[in-house]
Short mmCIF file of C-alpha atoms in Angstrom, two decimals:
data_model
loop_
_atom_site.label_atom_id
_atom_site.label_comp_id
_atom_site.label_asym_id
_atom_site.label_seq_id
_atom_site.Cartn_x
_atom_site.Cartn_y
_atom_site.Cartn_z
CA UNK A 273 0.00 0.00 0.00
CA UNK A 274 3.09 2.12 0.88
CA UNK A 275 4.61 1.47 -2.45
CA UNK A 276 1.61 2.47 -4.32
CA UNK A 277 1.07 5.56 -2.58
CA UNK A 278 4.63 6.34 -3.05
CA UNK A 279 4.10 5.88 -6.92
CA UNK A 280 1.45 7.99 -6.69
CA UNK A 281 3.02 10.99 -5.22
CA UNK A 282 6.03 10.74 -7.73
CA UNK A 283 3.40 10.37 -10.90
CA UNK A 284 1.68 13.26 -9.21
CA UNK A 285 5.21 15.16 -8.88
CA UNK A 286 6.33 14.56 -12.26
CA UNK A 287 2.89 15.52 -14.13
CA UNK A 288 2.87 18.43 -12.16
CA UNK A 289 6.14 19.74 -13.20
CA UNK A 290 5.84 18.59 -16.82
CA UNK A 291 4.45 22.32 -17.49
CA UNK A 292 7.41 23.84 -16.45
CA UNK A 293 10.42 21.60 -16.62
CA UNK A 294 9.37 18.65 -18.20
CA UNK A 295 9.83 14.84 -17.34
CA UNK A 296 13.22 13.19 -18.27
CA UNK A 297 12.27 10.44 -21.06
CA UNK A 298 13.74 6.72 -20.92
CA UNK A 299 16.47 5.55 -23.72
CA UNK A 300 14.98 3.65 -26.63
CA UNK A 301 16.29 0.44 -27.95
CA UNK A 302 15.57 0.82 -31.82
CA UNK A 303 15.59 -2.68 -33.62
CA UNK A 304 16.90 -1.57 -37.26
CA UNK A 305 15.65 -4.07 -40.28
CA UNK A 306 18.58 -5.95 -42.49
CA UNK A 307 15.99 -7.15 -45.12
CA UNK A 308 16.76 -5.55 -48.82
CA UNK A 309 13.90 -3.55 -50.00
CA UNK A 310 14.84 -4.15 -53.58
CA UNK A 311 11.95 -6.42 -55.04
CA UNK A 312 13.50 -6.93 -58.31
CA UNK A 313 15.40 -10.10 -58.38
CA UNK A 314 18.29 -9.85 -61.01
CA UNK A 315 19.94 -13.61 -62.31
CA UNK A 316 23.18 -13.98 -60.91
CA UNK A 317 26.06 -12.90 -62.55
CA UNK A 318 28.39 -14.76 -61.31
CA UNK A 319 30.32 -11.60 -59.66
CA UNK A 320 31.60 -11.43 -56.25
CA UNK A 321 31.06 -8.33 -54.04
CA UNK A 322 33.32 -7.12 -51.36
CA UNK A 323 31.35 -4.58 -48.59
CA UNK A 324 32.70 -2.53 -46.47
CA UNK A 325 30.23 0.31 -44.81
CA UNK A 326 32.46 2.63 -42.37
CA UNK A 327 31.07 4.70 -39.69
CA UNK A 328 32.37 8.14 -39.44
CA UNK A 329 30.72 9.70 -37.06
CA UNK A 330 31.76 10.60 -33.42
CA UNK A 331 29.33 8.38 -31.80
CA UNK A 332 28.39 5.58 -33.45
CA UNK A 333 26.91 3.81 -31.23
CA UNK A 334 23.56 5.91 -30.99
CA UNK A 335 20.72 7.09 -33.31
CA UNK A 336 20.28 10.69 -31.56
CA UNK A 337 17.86 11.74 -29.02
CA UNK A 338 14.01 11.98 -28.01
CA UNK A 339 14.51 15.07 -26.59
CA UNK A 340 12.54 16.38 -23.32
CA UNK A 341 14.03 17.94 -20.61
CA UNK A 342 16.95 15.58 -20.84
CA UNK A 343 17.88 14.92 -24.43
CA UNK A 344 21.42 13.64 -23.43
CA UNK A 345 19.60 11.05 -21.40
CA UNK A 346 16.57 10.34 -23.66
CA UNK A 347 18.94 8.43 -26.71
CA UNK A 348 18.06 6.02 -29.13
CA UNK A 349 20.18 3.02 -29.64
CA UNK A 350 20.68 0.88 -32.80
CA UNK A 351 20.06 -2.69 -32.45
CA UNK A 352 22.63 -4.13 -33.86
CA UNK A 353 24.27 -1.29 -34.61
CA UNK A 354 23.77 1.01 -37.56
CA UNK A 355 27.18 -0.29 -39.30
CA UNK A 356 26.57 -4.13 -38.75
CA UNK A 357 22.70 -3.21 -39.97
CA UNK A 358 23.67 -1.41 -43.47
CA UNK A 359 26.28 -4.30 -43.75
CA UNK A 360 24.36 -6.80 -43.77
CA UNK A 361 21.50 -5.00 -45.69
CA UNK A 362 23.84 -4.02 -48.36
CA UNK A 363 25.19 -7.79 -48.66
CA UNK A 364 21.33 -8.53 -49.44
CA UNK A 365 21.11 -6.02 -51.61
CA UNK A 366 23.54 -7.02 -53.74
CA UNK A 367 22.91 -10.77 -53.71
CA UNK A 368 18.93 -9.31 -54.82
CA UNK A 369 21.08 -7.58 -57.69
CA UNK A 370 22.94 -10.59 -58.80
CA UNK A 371 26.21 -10.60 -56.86
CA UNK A 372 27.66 -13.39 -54.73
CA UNK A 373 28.63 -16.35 -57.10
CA UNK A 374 32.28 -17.48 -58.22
CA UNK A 375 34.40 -15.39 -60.88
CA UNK A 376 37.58 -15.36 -62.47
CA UNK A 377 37.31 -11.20 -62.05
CA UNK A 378 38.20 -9.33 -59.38
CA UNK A 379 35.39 -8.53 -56.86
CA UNK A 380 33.70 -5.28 -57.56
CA UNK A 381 34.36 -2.81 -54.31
CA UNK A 382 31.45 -1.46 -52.36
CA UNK A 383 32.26 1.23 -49.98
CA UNK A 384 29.37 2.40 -47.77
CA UNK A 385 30.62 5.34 -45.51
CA UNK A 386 27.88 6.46 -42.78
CA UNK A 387 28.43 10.55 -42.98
CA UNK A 388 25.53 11.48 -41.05
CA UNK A 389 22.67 9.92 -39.07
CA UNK A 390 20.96 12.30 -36.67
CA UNK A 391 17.47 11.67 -35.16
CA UNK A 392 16.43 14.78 -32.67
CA UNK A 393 13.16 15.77 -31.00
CA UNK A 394 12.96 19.33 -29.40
CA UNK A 395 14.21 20.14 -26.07
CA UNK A 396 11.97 21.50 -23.16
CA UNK A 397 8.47 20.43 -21.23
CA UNK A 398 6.83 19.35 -24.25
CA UNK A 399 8.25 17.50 -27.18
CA UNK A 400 6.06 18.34 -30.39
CA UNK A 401 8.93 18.23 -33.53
CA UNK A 402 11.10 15.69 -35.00
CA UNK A 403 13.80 15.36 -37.18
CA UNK A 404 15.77 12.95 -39.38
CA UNK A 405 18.72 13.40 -41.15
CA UNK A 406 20.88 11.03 -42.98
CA UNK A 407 24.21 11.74 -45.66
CA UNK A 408 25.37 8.14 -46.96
CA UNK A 409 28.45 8.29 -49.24
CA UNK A 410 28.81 4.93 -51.46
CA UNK A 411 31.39 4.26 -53.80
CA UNK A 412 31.92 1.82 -55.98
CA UNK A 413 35.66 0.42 -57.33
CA UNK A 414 35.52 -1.36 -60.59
CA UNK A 415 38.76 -2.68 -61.96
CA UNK A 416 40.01 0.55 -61.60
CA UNK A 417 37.26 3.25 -62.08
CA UNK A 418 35.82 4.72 -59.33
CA UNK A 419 32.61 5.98 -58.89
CA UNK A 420 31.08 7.93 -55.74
CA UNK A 421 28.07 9.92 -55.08
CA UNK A 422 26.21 10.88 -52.01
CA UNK A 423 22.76 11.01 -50.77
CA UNK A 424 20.96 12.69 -48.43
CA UNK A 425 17.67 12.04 -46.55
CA UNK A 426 15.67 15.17 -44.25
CA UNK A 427 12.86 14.74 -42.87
CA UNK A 428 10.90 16.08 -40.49
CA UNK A 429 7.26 15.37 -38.38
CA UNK A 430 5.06 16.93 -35.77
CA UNK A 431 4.11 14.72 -33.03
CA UNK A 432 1.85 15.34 -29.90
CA UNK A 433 3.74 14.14 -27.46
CA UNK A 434 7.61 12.43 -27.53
CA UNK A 435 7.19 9.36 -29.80
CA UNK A 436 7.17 6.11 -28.44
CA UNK A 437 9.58 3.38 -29.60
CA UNK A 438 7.39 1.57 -32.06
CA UNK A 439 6.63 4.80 -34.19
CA UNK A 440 10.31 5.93 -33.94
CA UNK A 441 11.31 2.30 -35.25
CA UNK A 442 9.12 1.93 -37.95
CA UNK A 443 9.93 5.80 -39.28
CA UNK A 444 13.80 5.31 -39.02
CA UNK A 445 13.60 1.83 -40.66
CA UNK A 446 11.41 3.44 -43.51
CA UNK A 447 13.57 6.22 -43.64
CA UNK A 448 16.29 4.31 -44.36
CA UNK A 449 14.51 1.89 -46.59
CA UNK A 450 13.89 5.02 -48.41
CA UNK A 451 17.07 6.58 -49.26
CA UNK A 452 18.44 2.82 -49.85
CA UNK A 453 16.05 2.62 -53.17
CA UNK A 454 17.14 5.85 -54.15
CA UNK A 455 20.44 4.75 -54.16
CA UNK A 456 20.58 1.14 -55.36
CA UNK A 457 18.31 1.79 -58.47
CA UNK A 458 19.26 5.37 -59.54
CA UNK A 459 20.82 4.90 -63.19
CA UNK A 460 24.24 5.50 -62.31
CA UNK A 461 24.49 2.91 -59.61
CA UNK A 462 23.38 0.65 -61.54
CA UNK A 463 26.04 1.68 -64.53
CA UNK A 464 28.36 1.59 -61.89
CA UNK A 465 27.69 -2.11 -60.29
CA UNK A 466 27.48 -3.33 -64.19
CA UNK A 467 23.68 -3.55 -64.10
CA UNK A 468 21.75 -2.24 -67.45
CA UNK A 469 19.72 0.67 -65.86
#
């Protein structure tokens, strides 16, 4: 009875100050997807694929931050983390493209580097705007010619309150889905990797 009445009080204390200062939110665990979102199946070429994704930024173990009143508390993590994730997804990828059986050529070179991946709610009492911003370089090495581009991703939503783990998991794994088919099937990808466009 104690211990309830004790909850009470602190649910009390912390609704009450959510006006003016705001309750501290709870990490979230995000769960990111590995699946390729390319439907179209290519034959196999008989190419290998060698895939390296690098992370560059500072912290690479987190997403960014809910916000609240204490956004360096409130992080989201990557499950597994967002370098083994685009690893693997990128080794699907390419299989789904036709990569992955024996050659006498030299493996083509796929270098993913991570240049930016920033998720951020607002500070303060009330979290109400989210953002999403991701810079991917890839490059591709083909007995000797190099191609590299990059692409970007921005987005950003109103919420009513900070977002709960399910709707931040399913945005960021969209988000990324997203900006993956931009990449992998833009025309000079494709020229790139040896696929007719």
């Amino acid at each position: 009875m104690r211990n309830k009445y004790k909850l009470a009080l602190l649910s009390l204390a912390c609704l009450s100050t959510a006006v003016t200062s705001g309750c501290a939110l709870s990490p979230q665990i995000i769960e990111l997807q590995t699946d390729s979102p390319i439907i179209e199946v290519q034959e196999m070429s008989g190419r290998s694929a060698l895939v390296r994704v690098r992370d560059l930024r500072k912290v690479s173990d987190r997403l960014g931050h809910r916000g609240g009143s204490q956004p360096e508390n409130a992080l989201l993590l990557a499950k597994p983390s967002l370098q083994q994730a685009l690893t693997v997804k990128m080794q699907n990828s390419l299989q789904t493209l036709g990569f992955g059986g024996s050659s006498p050529f030299e493996p083509i070179k796929v270098d993913l580097a991570i240049e930016q991946f920033e998720y951020q709610c607002n500070s303060g009492a009330w979290v109400s705007q989210c953002q999403l911003a991701m810079e991917l370089n890839l490059t591709i090495t083909e007995e000797g010619d190099t191609f590299s581009q990059p692409f970007k991703l921005n987005q950003e939503r109103s919420v009513a309150t900070a977002p709960r783990v399910g709707y931040n998991e399913e945005w960021i794994n969209q988000a990324i889905d997203k900006i993956w088919l931009h990449m992998l099937t833009s025309p000079q990808v494709k020229r790139a990797l040896g696929i007719n466009p």
